Protein backbone atom coordinates (compact mmCIF):
# COMPACT_ATOMS: atom_id res chain seq x y z
CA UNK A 1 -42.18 -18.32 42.75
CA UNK A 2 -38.52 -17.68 43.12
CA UNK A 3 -37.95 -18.21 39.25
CA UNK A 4 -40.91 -15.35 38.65
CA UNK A 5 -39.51 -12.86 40.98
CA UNK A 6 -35.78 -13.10 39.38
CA UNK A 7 -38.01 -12.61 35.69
CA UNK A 8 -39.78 -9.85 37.42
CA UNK A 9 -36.56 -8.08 38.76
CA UNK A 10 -34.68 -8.98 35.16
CA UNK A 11 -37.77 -7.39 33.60
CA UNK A 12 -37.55 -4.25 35.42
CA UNK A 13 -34.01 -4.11 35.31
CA UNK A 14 -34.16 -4.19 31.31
CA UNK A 15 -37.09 -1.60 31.29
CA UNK A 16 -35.24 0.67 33.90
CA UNK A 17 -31.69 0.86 31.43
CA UNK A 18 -33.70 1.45 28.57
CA UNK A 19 -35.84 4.11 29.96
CA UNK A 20 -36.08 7.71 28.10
CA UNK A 21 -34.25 10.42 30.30
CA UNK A 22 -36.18 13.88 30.32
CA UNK A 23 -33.94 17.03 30.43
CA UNK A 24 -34.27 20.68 29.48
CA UNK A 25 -32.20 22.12 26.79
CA UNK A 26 -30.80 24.41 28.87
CA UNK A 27 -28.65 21.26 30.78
CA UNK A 28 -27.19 20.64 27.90
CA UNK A 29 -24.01 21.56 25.93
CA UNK A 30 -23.98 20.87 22.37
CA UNK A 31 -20.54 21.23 20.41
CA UNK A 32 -19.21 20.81 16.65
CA UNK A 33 -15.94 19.25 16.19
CA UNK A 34 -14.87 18.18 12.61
CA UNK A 35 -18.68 18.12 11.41
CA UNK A 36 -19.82 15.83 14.64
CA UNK A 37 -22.22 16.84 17.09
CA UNK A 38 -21.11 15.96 20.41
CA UNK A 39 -24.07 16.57 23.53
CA UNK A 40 -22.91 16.96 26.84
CA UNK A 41 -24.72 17.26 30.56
CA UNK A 42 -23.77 21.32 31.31
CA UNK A 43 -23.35 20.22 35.04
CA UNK A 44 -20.78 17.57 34.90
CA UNK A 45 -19.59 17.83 31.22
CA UNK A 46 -20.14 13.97 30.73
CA UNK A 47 -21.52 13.10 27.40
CA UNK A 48 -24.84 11.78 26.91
CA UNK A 49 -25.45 8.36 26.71
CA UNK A 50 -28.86 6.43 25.88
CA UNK A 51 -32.25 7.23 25.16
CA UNK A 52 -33.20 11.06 25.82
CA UNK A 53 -36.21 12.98 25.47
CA UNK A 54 -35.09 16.78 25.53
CA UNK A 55 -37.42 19.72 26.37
CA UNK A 56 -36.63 23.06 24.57
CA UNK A 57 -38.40 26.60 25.10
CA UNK A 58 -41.94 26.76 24.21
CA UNK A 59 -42.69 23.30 24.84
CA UNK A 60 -40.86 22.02 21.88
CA UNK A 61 -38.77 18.16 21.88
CA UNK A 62 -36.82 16.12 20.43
CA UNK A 63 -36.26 12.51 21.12
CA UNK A 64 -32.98 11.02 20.50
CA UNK A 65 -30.07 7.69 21.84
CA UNK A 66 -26.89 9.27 22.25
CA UNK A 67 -23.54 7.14 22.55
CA UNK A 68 -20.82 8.42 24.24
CA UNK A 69 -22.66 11.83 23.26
CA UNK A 70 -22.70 11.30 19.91
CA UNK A 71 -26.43 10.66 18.11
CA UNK A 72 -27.00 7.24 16.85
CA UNK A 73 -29.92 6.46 14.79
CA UNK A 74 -32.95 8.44 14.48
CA UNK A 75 -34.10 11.90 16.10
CA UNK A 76 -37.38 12.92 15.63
CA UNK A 77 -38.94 16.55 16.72
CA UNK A 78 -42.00 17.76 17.63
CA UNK A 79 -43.58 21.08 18.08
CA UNK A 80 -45.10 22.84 21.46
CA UNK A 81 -48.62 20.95 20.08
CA UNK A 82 -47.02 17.42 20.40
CA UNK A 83 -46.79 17.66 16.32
CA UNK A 84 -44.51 15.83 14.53
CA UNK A 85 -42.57 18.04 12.66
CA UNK A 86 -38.86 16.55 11.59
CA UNK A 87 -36.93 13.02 11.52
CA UNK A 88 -33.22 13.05 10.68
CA UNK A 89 -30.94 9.95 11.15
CA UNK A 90 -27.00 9.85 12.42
CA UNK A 91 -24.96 7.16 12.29
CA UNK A 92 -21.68 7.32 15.12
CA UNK A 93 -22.84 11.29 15.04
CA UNK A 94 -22.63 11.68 11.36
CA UNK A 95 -25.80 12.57 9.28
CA UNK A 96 -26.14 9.75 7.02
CA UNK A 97 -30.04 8.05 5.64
CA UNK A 98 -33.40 10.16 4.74
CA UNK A 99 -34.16 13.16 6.59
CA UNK A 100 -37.85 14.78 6.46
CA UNK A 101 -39.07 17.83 7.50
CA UNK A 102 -42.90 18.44 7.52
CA UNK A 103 -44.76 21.83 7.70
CA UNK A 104 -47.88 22.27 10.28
CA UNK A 105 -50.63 21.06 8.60
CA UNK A 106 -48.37 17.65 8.40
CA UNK A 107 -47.35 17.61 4.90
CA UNK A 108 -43.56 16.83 3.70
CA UNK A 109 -42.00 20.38 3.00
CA UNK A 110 -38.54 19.04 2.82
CA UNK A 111 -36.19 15.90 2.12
CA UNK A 112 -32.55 15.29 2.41
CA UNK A 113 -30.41 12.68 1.93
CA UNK A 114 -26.64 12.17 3.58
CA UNK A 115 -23.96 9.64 3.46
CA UNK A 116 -21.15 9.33 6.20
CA UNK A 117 -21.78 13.01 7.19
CA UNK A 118 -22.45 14.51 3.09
CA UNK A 119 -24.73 15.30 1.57
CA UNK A 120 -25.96 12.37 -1.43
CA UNK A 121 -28.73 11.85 -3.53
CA UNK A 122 -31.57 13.63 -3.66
CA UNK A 123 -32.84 16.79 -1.75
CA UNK A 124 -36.10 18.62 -2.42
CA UNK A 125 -37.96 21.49 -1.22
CA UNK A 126 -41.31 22.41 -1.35
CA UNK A 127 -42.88 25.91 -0.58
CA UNK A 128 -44.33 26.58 2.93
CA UNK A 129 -47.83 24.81 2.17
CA UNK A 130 -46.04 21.72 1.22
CA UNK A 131 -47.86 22.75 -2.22
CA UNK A 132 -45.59 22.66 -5.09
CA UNK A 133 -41.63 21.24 -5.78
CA UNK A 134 -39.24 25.04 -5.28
CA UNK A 135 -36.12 22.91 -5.62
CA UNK A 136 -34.55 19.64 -6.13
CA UNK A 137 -30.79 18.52 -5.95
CA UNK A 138 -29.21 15.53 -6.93
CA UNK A 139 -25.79 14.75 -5.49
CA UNK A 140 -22.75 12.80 -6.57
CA UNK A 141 -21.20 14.07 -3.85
CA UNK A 142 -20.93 17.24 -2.05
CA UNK A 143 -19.10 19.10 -4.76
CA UNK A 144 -20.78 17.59 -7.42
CA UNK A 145 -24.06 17.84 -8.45
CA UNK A 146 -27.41 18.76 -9.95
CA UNK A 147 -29.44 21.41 -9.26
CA UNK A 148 -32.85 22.13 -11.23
CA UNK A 149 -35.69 24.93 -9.72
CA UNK A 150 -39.35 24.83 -10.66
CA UNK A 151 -42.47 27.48 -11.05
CA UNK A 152 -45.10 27.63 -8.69
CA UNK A 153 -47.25 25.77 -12.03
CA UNK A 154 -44.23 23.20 -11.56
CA UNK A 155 -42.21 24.02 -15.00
CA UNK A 156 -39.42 23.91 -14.65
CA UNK A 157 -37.38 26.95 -14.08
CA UNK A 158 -33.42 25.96 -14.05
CA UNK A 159 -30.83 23.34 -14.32
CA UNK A 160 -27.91 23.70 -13.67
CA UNK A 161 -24.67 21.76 -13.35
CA UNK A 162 -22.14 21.75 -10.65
CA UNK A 163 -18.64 19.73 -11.06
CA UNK A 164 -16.24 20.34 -7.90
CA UNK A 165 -18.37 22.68 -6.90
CA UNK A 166 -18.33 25.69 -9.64
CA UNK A 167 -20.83 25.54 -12.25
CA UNK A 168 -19.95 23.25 -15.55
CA UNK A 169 -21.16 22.51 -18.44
CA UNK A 170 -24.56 24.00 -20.35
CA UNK A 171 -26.89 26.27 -17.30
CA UNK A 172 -30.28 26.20 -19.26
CA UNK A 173 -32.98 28.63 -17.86
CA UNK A 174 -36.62 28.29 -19.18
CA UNK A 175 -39.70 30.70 -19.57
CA UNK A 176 -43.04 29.96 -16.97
CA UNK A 177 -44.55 28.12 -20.18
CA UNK A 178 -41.70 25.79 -20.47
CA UNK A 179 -39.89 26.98 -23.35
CA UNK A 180 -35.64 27.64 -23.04
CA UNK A 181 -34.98 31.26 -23.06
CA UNK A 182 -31.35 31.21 -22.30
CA UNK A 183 -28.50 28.33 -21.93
CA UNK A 184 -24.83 29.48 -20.43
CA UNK A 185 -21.90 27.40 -21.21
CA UNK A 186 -19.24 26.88 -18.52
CA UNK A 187 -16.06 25.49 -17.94
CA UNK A 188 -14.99 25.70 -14.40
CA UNK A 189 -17.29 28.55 -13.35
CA UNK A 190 -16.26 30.14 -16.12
CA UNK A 191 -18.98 31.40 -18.75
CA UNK A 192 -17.52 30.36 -22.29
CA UNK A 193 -21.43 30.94 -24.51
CA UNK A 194 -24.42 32.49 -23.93
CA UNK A 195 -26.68 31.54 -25.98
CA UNK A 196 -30.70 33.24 -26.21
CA UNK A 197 -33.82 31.59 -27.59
CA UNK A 198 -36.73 33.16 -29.07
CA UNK A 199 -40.56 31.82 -27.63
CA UNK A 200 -40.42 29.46 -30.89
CA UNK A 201 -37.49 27.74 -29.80
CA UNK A 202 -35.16 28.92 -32.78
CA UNK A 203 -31.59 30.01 -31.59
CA UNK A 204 -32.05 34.06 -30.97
CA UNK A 205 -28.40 35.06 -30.18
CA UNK A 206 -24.88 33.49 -29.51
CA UNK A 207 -22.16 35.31 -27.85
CA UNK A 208 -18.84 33.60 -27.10
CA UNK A 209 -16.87 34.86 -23.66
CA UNK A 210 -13.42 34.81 -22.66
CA UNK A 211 -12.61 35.79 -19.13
CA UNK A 212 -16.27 37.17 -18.08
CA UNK A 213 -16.32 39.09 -21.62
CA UNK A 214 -17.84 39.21 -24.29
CA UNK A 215 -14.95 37.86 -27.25
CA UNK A 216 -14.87 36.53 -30.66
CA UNK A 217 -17.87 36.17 -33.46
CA UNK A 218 -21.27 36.89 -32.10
CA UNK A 219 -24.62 36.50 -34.07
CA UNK A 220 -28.15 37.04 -33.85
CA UNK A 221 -30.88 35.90 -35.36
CA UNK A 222 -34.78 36.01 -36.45
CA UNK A 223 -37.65 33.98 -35.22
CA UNK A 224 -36.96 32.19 -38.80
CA UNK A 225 -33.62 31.30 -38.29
CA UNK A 226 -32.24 33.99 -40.83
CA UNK A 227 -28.99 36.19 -39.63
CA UNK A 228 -30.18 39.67 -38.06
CA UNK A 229 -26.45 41.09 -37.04
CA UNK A 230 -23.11 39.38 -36.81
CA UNK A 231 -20.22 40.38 -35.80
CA UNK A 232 -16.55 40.34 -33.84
CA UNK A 233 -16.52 41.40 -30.00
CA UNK A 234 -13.35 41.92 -28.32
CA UNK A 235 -12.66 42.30 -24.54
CA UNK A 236 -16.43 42.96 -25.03
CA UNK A 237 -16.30 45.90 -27.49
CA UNK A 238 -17.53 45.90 -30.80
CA UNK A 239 -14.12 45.34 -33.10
CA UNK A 240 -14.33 45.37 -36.78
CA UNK A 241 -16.59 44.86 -39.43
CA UNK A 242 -20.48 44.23 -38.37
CA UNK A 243 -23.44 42.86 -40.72
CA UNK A 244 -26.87 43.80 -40.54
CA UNK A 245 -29.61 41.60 -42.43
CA UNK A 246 -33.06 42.09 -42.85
CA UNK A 247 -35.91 38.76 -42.22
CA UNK A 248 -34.93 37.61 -45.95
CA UNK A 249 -31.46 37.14 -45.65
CA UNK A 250 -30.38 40.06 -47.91
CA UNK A 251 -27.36 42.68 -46.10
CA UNK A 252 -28.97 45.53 -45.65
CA UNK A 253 -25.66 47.89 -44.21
CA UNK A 254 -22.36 47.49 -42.76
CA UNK A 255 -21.17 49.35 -39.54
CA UNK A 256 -16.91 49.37 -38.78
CA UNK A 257 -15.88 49.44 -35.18
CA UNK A 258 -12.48 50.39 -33.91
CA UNK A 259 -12.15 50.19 -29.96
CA UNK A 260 -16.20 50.19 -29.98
CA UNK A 261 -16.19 52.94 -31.64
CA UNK A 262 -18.19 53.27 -35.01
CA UNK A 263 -15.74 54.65 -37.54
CA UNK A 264 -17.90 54.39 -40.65
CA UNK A 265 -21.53 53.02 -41.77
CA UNK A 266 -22.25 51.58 -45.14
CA UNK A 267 -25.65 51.39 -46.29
CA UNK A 268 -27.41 49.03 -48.78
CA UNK A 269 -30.13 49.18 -51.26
């Protein structure tokens, strides 16, 4: 008997310290110091510590174990129905694992991924009846990264490069029917080619930039691949002499630019 009432008491004494605490949101103080979140009582200013279940406006809650008022592990949210609607997971206060976000009718409407407090991986989102993919990144890290975009028929729409955080490398955009209308070369942020494409997937134009303008030899083309106009751009204004073909190949008239000004036309047979 004595042996069962000290299990009994141990028992109770384990259930008691692990026991969710129920508080309004309005008792507590939530703050944002060097991308933690830090929770604290509004009444005594001590930080929360253990398992809480906190009641916002509405009816709304979220379940969460602070330490030293700092999140650790997993919070989870639910709606004024009881619904579960969101599960994120902190590590010492830092967002770090899988976090999901799900619409009303219970479907997964969005995903993120974090490591030690960044985002990493991959991150979609999904339009507001969970129905079809809007968006998708993929991280290296925060400043580096992939980011493609997607029609409601789930072509894809965009892709687009990011290296320390300004757009790099070839930006390719595509028609609702899949084919690539337009690809933009960058360097830093910085557009170097733009380059068109016709609904056959032939190269329609290609225009060189230097400092956000147009610069250097620019040509454009035919469905078959022959020349249509070519030409120098400078500072983008026309600069020189330009070529105009017609859908066999053969020149059919010269225009000469000064400033972009035309300054004399040549026409041939």
């Amino acid at each position: 008997p004595l042996f069962r009432s000290f299990l009994s008491i141990s028992l109770l004494f384990v259930s008691t310290s692990f026991a969710q605490k129920l508080l309004p949101e309005r008792d507590v103080r939530q703050q944002v110091f060097a991308g933690e979140k830090f929770f604290k009582l509004y009444a005594t200013d001590e930080p929360l510590d253990g398992a809480y279940k906190v009641v916002m406006s509405g009816g709304a809650y979220y379940e969460a174990t602070f330490v030293e008022g700092r999140i650790n592990g997993t919070y989870k949210r639910y709606n004024s129905e009881g619904k579960f609607i969101a599960e994120e997971h902190y590590k010492n206060g830092k967002n770090d694992g899988t976090w999901k976000y799900y619409n009303a009718k219970g479907k997964l409407s969005s995903l993120k991924n974090y490591k030690d407090g960044k985002p990493w991986g991959k991150w979609q989102l999904w339009d507001d009846d969970a129905e079809w993919l809007q968006s998708e990144y993929d991280y290296k890290d925060e400043k580096n990264y992939t980011l493609r975009m997607y029609y409601d028929n789930g072509k894809l729409s965009e892709e687009r490069f990011y290296k320390n955080g300004k757009e790099d490398g070839s930006q390719k955009y595509y028609h609702n029917t899949g084919y690539l209308e337009k690809e933009l070369l960058k360097e830093n942020g910085e557009l170097v080619l733009y380059k068109n494409y016709h609904s056959n997937g032939k190269l329609y134009s290609e225009v060189p930039y230097k400092d956000s303008k147009k610069n250097e030899k620019s040509v454009i083309y035919y469905p078959n691949g022959k020349i249509t106009e070519k030409g120098t751009y400078k500072n983008n204004r026309k600069e020189g002499v330009w070529k105009y073909y017609n859908q066999a190949g053969r020149l059919t008239s010269e225009e000469t630019y000064d400033h972009d000004r035309l300054v004399k036309t040549v026409n041939y047979k």
